[in-house]
Coordinates of C-alpha atoms in Angstrom, one line a residue:
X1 CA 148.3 -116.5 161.7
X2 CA 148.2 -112.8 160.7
X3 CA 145.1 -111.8 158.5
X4 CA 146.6 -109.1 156.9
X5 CA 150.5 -107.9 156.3
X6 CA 151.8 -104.7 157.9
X7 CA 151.8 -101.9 155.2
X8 CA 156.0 -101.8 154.9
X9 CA 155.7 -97.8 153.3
X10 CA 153.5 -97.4 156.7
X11 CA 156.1 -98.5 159.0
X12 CA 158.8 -97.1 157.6
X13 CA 157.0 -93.4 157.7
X14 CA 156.3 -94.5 161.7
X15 CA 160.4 -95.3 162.3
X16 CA 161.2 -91.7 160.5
X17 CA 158.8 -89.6 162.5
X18 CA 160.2 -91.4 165.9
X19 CA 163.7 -90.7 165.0
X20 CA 163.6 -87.2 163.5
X21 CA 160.8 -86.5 166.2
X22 CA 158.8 -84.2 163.6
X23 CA 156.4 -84.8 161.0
X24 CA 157.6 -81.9 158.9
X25 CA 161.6 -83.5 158.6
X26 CA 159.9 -87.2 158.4
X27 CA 158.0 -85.6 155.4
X28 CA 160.9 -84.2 154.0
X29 CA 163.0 -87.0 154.2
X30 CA 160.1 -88.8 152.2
X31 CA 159.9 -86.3 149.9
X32 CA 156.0 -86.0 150.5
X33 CA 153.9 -84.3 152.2
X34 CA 152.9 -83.5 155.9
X35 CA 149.7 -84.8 155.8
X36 CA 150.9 -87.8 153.4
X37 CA 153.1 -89.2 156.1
X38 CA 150.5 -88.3 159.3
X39 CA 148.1 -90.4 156.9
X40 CA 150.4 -93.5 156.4
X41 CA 150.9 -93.4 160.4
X42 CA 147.2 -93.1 160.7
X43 CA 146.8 -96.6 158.3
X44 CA 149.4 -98.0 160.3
X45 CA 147.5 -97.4 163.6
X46 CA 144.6 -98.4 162.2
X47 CA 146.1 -101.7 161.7
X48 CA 148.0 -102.2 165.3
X49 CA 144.2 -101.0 166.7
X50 CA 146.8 -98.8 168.9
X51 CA 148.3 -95.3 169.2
X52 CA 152.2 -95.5 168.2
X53 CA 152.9 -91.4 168.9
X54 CA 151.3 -88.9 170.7
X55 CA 151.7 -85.6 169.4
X56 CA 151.8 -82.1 171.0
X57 CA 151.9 -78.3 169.5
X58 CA 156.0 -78.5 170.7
X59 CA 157.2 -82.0 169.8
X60 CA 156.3 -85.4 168.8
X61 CA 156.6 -88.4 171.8
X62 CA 156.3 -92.2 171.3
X63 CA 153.4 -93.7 173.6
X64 CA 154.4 -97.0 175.7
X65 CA 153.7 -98.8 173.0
X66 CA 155.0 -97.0 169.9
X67 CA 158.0 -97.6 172.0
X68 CA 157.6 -101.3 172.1
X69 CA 156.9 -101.1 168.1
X70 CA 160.1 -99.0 167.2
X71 CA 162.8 -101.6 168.1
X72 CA 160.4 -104.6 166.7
X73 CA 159.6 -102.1 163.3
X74 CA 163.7 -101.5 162.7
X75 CA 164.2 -105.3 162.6
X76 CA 161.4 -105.7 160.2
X77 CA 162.3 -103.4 157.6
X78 CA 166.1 -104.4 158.4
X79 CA 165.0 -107.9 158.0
X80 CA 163.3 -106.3 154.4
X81 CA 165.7 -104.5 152.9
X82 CA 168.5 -108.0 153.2
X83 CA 165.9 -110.0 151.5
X84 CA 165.5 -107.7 148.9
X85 CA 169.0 -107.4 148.5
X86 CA 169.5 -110.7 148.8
X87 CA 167.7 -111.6 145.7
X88 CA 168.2 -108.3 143.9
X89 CA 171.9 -108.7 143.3
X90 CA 174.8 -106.4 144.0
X91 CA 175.2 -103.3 146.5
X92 CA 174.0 -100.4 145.4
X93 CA 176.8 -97.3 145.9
X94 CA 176.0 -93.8 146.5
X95 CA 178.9 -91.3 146.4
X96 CA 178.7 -87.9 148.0
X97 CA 180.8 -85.0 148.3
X98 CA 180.6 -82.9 151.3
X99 CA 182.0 -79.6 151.7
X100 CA 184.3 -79.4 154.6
X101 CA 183.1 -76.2 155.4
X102 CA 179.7 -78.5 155.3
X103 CA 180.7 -81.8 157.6
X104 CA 182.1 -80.7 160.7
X105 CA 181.3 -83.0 164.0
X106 CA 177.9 -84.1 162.9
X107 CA 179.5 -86.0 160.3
X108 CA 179.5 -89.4 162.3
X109 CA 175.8 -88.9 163.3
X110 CA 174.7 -88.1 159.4
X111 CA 176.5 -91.6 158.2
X112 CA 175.2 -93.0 160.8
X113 CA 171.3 -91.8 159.9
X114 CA 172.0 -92.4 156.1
X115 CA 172.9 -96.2 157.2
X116 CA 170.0 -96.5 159.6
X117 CA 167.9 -95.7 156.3
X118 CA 169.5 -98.2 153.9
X119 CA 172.0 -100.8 155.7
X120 CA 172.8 -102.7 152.3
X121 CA 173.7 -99.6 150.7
X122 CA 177.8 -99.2 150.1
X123 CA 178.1 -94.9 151.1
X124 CA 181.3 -93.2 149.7
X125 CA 181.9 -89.6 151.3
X126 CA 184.2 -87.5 149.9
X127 CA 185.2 -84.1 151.7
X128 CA 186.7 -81.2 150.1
X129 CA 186.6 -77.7 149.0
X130 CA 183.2 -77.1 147.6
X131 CA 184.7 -75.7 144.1
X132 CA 186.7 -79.1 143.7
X133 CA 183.3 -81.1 144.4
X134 CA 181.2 -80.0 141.9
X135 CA 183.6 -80.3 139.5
X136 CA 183.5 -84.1 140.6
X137 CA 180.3 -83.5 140.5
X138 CA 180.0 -82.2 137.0
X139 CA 182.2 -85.3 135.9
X140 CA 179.6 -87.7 137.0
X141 CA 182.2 -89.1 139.7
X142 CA 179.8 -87.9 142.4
X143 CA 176.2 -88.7 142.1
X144 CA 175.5 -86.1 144.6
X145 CA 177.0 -82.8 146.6
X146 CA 176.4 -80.6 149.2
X147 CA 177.9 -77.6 149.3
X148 CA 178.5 -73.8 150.3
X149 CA 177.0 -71.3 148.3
X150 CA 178.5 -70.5 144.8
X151 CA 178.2 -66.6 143.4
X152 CA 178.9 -68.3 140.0
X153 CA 176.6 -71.4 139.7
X154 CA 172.7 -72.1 139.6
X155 CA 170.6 -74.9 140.5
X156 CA 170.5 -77.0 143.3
X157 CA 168.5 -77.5 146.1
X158 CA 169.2 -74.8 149.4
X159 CA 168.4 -77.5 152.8
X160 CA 169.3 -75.0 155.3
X161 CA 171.2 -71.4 155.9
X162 CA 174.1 -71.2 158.9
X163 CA 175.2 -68.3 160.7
X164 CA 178.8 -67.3 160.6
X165 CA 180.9 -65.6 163.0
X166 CA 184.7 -64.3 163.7
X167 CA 185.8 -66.1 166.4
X168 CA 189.5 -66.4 168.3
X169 CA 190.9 -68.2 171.4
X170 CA 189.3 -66.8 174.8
X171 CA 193.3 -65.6 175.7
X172 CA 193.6 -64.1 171.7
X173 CA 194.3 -60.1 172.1
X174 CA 194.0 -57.9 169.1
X175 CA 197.2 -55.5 169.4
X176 CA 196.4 -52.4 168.3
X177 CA 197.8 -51.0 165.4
X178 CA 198.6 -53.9 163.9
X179 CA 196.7 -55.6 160.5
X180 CA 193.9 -58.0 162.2
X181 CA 195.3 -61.7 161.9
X182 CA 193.0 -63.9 159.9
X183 CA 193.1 -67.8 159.9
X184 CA 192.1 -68.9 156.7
X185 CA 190.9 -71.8 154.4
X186 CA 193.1 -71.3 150.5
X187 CA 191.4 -70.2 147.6
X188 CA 188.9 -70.8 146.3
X189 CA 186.9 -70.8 149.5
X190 CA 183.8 -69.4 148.9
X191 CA 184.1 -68.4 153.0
X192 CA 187.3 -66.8 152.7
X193 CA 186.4 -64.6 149.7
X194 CA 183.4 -63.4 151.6
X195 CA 185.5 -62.9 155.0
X196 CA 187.9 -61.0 152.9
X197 CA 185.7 -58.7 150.9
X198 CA 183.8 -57.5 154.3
X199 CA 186.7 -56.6 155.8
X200 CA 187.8 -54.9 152.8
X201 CA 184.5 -53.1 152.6
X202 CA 184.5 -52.2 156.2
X203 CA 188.5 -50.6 155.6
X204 CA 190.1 -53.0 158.4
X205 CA 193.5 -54.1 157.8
X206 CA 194.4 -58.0 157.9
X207 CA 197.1 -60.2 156.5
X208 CA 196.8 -64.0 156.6
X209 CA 198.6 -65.6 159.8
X210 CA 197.7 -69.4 158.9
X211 CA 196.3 -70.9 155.9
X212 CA 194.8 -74.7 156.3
X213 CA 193.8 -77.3 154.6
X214 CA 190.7 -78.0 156.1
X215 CA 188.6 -76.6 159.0
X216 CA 189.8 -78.6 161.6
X217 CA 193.3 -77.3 160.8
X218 CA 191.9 -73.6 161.3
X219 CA 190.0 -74.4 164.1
X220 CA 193.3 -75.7 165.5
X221 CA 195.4 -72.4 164.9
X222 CA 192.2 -70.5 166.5
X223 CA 193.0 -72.6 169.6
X224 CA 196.4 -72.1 169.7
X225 CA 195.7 -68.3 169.4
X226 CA 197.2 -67.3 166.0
X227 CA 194.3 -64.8 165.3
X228 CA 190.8 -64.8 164.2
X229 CA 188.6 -67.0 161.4
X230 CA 185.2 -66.7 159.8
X231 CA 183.5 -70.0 161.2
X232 CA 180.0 -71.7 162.2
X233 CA 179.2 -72.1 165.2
X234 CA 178.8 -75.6 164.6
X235 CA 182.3 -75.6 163.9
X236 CA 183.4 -73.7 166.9
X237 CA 186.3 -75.2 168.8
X238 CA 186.9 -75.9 172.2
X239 CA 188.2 -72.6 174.0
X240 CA 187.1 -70.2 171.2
X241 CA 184.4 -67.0 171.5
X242 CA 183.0 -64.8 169.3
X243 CA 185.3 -61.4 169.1
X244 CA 183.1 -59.7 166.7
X245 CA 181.3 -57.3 168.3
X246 CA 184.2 -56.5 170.7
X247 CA 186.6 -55.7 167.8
X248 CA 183.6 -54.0 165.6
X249 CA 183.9 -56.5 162.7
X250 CA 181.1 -56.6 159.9
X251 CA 179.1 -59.0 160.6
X252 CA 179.1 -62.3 158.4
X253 CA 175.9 -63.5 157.0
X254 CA 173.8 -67.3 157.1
X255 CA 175.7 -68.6 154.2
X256 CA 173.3 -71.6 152.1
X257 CA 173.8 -75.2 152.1
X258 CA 173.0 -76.3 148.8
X259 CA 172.2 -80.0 147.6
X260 CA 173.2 -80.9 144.2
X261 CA 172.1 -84.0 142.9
X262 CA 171.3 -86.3 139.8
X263 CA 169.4 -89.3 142.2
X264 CA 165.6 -88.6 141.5
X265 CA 164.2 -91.6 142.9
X266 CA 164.3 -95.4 144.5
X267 CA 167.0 -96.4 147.4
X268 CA 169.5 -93.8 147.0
X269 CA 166.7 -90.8 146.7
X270 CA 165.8 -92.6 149.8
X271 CA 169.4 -92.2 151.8
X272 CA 170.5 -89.1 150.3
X273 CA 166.9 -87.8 151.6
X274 CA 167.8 -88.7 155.0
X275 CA 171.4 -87.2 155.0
X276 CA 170.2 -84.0 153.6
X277 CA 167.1 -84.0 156.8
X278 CA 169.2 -84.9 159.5
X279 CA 171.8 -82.2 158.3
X280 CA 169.0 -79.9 158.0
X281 CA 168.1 -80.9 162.0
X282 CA 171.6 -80.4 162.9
X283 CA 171.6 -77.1 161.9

């Protein structure tokens, strides 16, 4: 018979700072701070009379047996959260809208981290054009966003800047003379109005060769060589470079991602906290 119950806030910090591997994105998840969460690891030790991490000025590493709790701690809080459920009642729902400019390939890994957090919690994603969103948003049919930057709105929490780039097809030749052919998201995209107004600024000629509905379709006419597009490098497609400097383009700035949300506290603080770290590590 156990004396004394495992501290569940305690083991729960523990499984965050093993699977974000830092004690600054655990915190942040958590909404707390650093030496909040090193603390609850510290009681948590304490009570296994064992070291569970072992950490250095680069990284954080799981000792053998902080390894041996991890798998045995997920069950337990697993185990937890169904009970509570159980008894509790119905699912709770969290809607989000992402920007597409926003989800990119990571978007399976960031579900996958916000279930991790809360497996009884239904998630509804919604990807669109960040002006579309926070009208959703506004609405109240969204309980959250995360979005690109907006000249015209305030508020909102920034969770990380990304660098932007022109980029075209490795085999994609500029002919001279000719306006510079630009792959493009429709309006109102905050990215294309920026990509425009450099060029502008910087007097280079374009004209819009393809206009898609979502990344992936621009990322798909960058392939296929129709021209060049103002993209992430998170984003960047198989087979594409960066053609910037090589065709003296201004260069595009680390845009904000900005969270915008309503949830203050309890279970969905807890997985929107998550989504918004492990984007945040992404990046």
């Amino acid at each position: 018979m156990v004396d004394r119950a495992l501290d569940l806030d305690c083991v729960r910090a523990f499984v965050r700072i093993a699977e974000l591997g830092s004690f600054t994105r655990a915190a942040e998840m958590a909404r707390i701070t650093q030496s909040a969460i090193s603390l609850k690891l510290k009681r948590l030790e304490e009570r296994l009379d064992c070291k569970l991490v072992q950490r250095t000025p680069r990284h954080v590493e799981l000792t053998a047996r902080g390894a041996v709790f991890l798998e045995h701690a997920r069950e337990l809080l697993e185990v937890h959260d169904r009970a509570f459920t159980t008894i509790a009642g119905s699912r709770q729902k969290l809607a989000i809208g992402l920007s597409d400019h926003v989800a990119g390939p990571d978007l399976p890994a960031l579900v996958a981290r916000m279930n991790a957090q809360d497996p009884q919690l239904t998630i509804e994603i919604r990807i669109g054009s960040s002006l579309d969103l926070l009208k959703d948003y506004d609405l109240r049919l969204l309980d959250a966003a995360i979005v690109r930057f907006d000249k015209g709105r305030d508020g909102g929490q920034t969770i990380a800047h990304e660098k932007y780039s022109w980029f075209a097809s490795q085999k994609w030749r500029h002919n001279e003379g000719e306006p510079l052919p630009i792959a493009t998201m429709p309006e109102p995209c905050g990215v294309r109005s920026l990509a425009g107004e450099l060029l502008d600024g910087a007097g280079i000629e374009w004209r819009e060769v393809f206009v898609g509905g979502g990344v992936t379709a621009v990322s798909a006419a960058v392939v296929a060589g129709m021209g060049v597009s103002a993209l992430s490098r998170r984003m960047l497609p198989l087979g594409a470079v960066d053609v910037g400097p090589r065709l003296g383009l201004p260069e595009l700035p680390a845009l904000p991602v900005i969270l915008h949300t309503r949830v203050k506290d309890g279970r969905l603080s807890g997985a929107l906290n998550a989504l918004a770290s492990a984007f945040k590590a992404a990046i």
